GROMACS .gro file of C-alpha atoms in nm:
model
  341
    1UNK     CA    1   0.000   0.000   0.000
    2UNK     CA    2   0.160   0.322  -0.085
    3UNK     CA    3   0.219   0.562   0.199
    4UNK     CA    4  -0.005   0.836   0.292
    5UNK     CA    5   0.141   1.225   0.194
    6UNK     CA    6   0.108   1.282   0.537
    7UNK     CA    7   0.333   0.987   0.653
    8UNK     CA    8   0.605   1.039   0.402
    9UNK     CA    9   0.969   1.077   0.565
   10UNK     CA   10   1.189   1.394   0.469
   11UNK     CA   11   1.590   1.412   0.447
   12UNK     CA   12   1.769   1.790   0.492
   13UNK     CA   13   2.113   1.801   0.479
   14UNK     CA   14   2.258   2.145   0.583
   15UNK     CA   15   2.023   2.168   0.863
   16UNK     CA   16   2.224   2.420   1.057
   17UNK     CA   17   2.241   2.643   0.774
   18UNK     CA   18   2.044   2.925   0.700
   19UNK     CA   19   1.827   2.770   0.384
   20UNK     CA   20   1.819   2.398   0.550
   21UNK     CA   21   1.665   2.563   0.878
   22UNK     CA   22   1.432   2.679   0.672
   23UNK     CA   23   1.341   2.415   0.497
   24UNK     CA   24   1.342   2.172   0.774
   25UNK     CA   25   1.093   2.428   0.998
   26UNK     CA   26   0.900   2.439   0.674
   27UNK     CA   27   0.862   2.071   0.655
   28UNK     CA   28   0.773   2.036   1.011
   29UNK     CA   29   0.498   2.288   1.015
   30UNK     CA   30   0.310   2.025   0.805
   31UNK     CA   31   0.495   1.651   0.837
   32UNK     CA   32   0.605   1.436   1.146
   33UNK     CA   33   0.891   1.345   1.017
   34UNK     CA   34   1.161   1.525   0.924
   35UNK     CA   35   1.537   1.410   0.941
   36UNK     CA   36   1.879   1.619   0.943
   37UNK     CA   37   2.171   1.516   0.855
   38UNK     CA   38   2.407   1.706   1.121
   39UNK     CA   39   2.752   1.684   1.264
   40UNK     CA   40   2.784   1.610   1.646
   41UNK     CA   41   2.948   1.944   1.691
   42UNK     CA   42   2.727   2.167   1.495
   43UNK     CA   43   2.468   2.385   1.681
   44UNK     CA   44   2.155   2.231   1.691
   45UNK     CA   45   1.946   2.459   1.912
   46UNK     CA   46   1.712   2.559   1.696
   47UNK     CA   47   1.636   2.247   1.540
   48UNK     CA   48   1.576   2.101   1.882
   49UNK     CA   49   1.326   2.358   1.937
   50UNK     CA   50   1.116   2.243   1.612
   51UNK     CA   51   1.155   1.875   1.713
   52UNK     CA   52   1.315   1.676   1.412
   53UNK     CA   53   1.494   1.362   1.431
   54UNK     CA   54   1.863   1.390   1.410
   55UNK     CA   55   2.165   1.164   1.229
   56UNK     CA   56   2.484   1.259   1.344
   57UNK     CA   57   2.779   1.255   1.062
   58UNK     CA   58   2.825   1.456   0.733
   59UNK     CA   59   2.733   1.439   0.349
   60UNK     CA   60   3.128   1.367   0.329
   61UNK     CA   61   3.078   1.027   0.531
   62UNK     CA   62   2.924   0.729   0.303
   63UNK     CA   63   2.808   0.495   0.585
   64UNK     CA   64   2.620   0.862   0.792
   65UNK     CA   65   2.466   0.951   0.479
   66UNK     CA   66   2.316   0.592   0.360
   67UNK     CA   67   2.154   0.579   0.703
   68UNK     CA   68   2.032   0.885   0.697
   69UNK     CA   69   1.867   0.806   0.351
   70UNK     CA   70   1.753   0.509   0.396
   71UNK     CA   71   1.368   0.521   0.478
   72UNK     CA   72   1.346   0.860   0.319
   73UNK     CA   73   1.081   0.937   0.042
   74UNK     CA   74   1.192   1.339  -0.021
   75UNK     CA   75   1.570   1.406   0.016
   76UNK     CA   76   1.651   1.830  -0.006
   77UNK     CA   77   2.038   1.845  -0.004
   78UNK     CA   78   2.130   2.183   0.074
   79UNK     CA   79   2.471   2.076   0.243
   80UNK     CA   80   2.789   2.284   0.061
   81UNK     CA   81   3.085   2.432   0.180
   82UNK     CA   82   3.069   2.836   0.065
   83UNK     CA   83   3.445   2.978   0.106
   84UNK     CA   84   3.675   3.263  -0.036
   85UNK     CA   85   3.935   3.082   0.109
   86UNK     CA   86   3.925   2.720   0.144
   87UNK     CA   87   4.116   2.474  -0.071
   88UNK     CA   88   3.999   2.334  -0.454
   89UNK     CA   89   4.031   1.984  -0.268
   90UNK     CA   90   3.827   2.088   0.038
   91UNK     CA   91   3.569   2.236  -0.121
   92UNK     CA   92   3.542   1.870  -0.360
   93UNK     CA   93   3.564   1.680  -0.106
   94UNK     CA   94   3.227   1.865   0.061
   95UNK     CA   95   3.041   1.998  -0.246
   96UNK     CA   96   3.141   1.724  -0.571
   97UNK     CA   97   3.209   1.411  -0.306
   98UNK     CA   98   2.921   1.451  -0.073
   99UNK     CA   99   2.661   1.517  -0.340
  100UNK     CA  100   2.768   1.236  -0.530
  101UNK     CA  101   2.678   1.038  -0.142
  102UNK     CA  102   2.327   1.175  -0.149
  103UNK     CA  103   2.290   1.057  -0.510
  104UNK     CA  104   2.417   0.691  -0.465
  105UNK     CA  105   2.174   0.667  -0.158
  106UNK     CA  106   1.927   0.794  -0.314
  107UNK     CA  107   1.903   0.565  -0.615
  108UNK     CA  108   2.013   0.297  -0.362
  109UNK     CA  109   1.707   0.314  -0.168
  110UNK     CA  110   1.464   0.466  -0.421
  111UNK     CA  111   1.367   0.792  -0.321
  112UNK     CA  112   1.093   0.937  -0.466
  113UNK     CA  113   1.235   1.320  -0.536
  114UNK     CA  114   1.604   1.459  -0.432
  115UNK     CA  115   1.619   1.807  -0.447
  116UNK     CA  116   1.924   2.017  -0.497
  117UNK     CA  117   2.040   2.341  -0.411
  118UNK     CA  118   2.336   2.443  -0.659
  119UNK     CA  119   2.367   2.828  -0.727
  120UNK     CA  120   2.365   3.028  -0.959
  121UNK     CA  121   2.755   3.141  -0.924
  122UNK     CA  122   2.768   2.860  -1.182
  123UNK     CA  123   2.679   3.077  -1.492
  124UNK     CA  124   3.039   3.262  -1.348
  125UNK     CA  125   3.049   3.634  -1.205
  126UNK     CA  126   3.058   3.851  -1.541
  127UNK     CA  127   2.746   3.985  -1.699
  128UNK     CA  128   2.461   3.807  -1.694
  129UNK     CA  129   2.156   4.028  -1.808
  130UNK     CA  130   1.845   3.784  -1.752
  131UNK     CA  131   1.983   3.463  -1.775
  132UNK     CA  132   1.776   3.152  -1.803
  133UNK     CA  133   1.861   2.777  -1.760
  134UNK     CA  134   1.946   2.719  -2.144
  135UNK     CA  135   2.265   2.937  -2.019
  136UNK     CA  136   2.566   2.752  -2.056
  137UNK     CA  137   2.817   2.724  -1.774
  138UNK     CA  138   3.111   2.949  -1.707
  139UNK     CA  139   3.427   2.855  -1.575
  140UNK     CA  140   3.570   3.142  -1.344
  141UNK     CA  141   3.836   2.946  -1.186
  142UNK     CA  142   3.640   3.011  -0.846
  143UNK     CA  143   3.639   2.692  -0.636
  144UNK     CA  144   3.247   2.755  -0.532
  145UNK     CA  145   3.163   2.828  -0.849
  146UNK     CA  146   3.375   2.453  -1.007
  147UNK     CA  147   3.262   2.264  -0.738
  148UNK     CA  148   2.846   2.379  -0.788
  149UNK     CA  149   2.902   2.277  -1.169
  150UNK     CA  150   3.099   2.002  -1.132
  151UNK     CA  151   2.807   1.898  -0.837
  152UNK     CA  152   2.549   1.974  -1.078
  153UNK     CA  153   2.673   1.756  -1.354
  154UNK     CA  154   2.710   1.487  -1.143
  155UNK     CA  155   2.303   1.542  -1.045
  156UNK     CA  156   2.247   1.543  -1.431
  157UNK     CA  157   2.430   1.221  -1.540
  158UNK     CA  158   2.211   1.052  -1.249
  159UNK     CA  159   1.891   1.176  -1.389
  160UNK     CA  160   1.969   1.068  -1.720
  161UNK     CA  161   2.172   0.768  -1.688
  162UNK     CA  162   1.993   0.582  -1.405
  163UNK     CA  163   1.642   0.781  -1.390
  164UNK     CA  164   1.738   0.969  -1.065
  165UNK     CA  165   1.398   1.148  -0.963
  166UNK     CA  166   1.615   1.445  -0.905
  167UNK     CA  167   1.555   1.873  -0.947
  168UNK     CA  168   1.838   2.148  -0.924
  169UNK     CA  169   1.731   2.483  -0.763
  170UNK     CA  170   1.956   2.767  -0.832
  171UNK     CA  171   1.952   3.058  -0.622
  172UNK     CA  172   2.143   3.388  -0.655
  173UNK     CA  173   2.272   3.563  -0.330
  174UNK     CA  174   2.031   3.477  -0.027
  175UNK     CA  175   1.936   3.644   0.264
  176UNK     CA  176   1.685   3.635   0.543
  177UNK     CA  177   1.664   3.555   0.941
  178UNK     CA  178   1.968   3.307   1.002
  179UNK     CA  179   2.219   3.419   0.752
  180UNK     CA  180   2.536   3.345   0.804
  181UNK     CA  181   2.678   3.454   0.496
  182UNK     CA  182   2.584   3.793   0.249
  183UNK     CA  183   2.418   4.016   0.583
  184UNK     CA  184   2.701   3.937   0.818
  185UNK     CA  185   2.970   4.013   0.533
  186UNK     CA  186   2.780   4.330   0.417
  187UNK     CA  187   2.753   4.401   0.736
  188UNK     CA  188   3.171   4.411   0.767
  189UNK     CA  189   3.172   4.667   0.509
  190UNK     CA  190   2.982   4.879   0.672
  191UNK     CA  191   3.172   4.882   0.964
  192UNK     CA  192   3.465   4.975   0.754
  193UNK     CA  193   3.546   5.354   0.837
  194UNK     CA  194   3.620   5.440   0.499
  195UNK     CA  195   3.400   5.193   0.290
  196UNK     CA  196   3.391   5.291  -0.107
  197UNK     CA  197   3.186   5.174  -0.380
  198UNK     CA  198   3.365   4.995  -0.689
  199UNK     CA  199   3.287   5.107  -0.977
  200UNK     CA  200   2.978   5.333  -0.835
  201UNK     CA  201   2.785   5.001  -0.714
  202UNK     CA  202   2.523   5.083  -0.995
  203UNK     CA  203   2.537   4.732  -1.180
  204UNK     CA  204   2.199   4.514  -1.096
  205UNK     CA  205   2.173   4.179  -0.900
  206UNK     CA  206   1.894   3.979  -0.882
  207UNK     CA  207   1.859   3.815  -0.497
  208UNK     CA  208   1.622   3.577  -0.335
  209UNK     CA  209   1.485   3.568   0.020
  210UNK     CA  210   1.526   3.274   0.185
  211UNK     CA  211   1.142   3.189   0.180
  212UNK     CA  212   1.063   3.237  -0.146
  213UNK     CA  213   1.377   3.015  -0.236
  214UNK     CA  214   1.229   2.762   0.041
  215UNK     CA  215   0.882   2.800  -0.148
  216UNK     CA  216   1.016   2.687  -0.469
  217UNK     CA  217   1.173   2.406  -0.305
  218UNK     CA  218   0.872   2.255  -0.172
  219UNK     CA  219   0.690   2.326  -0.510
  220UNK     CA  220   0.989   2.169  -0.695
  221UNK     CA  221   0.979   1.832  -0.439
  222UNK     CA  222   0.579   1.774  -0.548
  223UNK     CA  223   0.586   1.851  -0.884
  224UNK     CA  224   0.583   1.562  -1.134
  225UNK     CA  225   0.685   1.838  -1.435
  226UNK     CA  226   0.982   1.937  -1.205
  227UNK     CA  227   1.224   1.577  -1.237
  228UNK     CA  228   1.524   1.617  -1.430
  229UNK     CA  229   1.448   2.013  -1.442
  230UNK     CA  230   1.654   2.282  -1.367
  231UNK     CA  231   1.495   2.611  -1.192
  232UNK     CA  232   1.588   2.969  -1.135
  233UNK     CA  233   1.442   3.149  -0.816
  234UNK     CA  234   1.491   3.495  -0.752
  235UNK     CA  235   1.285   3.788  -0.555
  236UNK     CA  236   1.170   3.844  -0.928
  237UNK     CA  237   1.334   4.255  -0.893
  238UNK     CA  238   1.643   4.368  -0.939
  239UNK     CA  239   1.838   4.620  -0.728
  240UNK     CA  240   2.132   4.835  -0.729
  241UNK     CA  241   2.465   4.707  -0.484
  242UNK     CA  242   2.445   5.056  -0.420
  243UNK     CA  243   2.059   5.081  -0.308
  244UNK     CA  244   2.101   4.718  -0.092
  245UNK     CA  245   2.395   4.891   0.067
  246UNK     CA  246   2.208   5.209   0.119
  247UNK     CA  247   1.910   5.047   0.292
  248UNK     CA  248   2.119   4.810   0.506
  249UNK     CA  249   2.294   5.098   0.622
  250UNK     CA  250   1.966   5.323   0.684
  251UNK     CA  251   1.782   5.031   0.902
  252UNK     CA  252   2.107   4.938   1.060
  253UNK     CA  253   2.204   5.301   1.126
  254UNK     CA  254   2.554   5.259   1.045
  255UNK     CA  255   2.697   5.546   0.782
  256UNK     CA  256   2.544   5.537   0.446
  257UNK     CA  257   2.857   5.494   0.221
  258UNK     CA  258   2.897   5.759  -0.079
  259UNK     CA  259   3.231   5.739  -0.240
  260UNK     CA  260   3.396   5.549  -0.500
  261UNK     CA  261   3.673   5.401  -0.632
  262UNK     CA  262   3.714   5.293  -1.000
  263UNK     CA  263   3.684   4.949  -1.082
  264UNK     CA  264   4.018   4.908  -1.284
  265UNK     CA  265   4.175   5.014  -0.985
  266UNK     CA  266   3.993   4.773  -0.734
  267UNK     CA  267   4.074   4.450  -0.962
  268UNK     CA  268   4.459   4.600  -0.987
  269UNK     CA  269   4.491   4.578  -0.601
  270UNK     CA  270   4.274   4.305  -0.467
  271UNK     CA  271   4.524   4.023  -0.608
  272UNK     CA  272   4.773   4.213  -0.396
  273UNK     CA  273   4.613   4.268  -0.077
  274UNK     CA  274   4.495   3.952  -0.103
  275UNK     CA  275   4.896   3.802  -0.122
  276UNK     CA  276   4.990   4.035   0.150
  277UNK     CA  277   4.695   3.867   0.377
  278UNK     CA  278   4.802   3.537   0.324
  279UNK     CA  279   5.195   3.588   0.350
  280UNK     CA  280   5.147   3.778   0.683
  281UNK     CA  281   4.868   3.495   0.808
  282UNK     CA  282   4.603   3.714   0.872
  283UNK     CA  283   4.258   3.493   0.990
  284UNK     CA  284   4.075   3.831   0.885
  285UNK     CA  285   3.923   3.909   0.460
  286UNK     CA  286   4.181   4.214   0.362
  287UNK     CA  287   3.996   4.515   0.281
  288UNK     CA  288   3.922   4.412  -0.058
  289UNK     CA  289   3.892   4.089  -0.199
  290UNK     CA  290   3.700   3.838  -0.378
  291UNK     CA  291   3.378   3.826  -0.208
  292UNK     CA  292   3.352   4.184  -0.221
  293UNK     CA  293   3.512   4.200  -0.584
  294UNK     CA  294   3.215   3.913  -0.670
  295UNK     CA  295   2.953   4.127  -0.500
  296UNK     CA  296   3.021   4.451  -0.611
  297UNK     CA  297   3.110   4.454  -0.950
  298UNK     CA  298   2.940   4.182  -1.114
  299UNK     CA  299   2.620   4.236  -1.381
  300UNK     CA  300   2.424   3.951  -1.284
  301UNK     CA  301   2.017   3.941  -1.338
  302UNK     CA  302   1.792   3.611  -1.396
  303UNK     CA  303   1.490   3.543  -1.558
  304UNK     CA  304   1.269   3.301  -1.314
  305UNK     CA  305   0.985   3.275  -1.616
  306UNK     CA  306   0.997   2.847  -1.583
  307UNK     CA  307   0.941   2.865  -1.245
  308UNK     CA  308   0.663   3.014  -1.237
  309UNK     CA  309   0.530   2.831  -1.559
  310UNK     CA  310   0.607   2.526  -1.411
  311UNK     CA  311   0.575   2.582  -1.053
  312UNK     CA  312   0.346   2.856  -1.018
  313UNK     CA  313   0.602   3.000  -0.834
  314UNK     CA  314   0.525   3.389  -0.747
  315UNK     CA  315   0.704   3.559  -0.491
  316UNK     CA  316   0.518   3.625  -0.163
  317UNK     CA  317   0.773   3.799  -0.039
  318UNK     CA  318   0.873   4.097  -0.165
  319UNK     CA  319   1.245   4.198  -0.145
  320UNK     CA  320   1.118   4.498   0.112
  321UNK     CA  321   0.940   4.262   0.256
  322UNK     CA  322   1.207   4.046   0.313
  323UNK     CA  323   1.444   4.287   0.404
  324UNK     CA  324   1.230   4.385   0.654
  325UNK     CA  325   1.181   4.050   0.804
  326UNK     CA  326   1.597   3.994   0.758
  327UNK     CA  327   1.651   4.334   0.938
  328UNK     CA  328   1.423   4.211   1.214
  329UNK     CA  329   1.598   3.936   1.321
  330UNK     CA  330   1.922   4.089   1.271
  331UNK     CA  331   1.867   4.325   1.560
  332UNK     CA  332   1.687   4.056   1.747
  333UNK     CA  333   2.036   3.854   1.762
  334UNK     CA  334   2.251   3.943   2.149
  335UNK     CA  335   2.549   3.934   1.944
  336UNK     CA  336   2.589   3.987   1.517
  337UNK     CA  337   2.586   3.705   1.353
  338UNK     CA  338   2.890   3.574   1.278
  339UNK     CA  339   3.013   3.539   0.882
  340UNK     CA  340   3.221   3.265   0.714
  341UNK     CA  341   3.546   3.245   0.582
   0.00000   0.00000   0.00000
């Protein structure tokens, strides 16, 4: 007898992260059962609170994640190692190695859907005016952005060699309560005394707030039309670096930044502050570098049309809205969240 929607058992890898908290509270608001795959040292507090079931071990471990698969119907792997700084064999050995885990489970015990969160970073950091997933793949010689293709491929070859029920979600930059990565980083550059612009900060970026990204998921995961897709999800509205800035700053009441330097000049010395970092073994970004190169100079806008023809998919949240909510929690936090390397 096939098992009741209710009574169907759900997988989250990246739990402790901002988008797998997300999902998993999602999930729980409407299922029993909801597994994450965490490490024993990770910080678990909140997902305590919501009352899943816990595996201990990471998507890196082969024997952790087949037992954390097995009995699963829906698998949402949103486990990946997001670094500036971390080695090309580190970041394979998380993002390529430990999909490639969740895949082989889940055609070993015959999941019903697997559904991936890759990124958009893999159509590279150049100009992107409305891309859609026909795109083809650039190669920036990023390890985040390698590793997400090279992840996604392996996803691909699974759905069409051995009829993986699997779907690839590709955000752009996300934000919302319980980042740990774009608000506490922006958040550095505000701090800076003398924070500039590059380049004027007038190119657009298309972002996503964490529950609309969370809301395509879920839409993605019941969809027959969705396996062996590809989707876009974005806020659906672009903005300005410069106006995201500018807001932070206003509803974080830190100084609204208003100069700027050339962007010629940045790219000239962010190869060499980031040489003098390393060489004098600084744990701390230098003032300029590639995060803030990637996020402040880049042309990058996305068209989310087969998402919503697919999906439905339209935004609830507005990115005001979201801000809002993101802003919120920020200031609800004893200490600022801290960022990643």
């Amino acid at each position: 007898m096939a098992k009741a929607k209710k009574d169907r058992v759900f997988l989250v890898t990246g739990a402790t992260g901002m988008v797998g908290g997300h999902v998993a509270e999602t999930l729980r608001a409407q299922y029993a059962t909801v597994r994450c795959l965490v490490r024993k040292n990770s910080d678990t507090a909140f997902l305590e609170s919501i009352g899943v079931e816990f595996c201990y071990g990471d998507v890196t471990d082969t024997a952790a994640v087949d037992a954390a698969v097995k009995g699963a119907d829906v698998v949402f792997h949103c486990a990946a190692m997001v670094s500036d700084w971390a080695s090309r064999e580190e970041m394979e050995r998380v993002n390529v190695g430990g999909t490639q885990n969740i895949i082989d489970a889940c055609l070993k015990h015959g999941v019903q859907r697997m559904v991936m969160v890759s990124s958009l970073a893999v159509l590279g950091m150049g100009k992107q005016i409305n891309a859609n997933e026909t795109a083809p793949y650039v190669y920036t010689g990023d390890n985040y952005n390698y590793t997400k293709i090279e992840s996604e491929k392996r996803v691909l070859a699974a759905i069409r060699e051995k009829k993986l029920p699997g779907v690839i979600v590709r955000p752009p930059y996300i934000y919302g309560p319980r980042d740990r990565q774009l608000l506490p980083r922006v958040v550095q550059f505000l701090k800076e005394k003398n924070f500039k612009f590059i380049g004027g900060g007038a190119n657009p970026i298309s972002l996503v707030y964490v529950k609309n990204l969370v809301d395509v998921m879920m839409r993605a995961a019941e969809s027959e039309k969705a396996v062996g897709q590809v989707y876009h999800v974005t806020d659906g509205t672009d903005i300005s670096r410069k106006e995201f800035i500018t807001e932070l700053a206003q509803k974080l009441g830190y100084e609204v930044p208003t100069q700027s330097v050339p962007e010629g000049v940045a790219k000239m010395l962010c190869p060499v502050l980031e040489w003098v970092n390393k060489v004098t073994g600084s744990k701390e970004p230098p003032l300029l570098n590639k995060f803030k190169m990637k996020f402040m100079v880049t042309y990058l806008t996305f068209d989310i049309s087969k998402a919503k023809n697919e999906l439905g998919y339209n935004p609830a949240y507005t990115y005001k809205q979201g801000l809002e909510e993101t802003v919120a929690w920020f200031k609800s936090q004893k200490e600022e969240p801290a960022g990643v390397s």
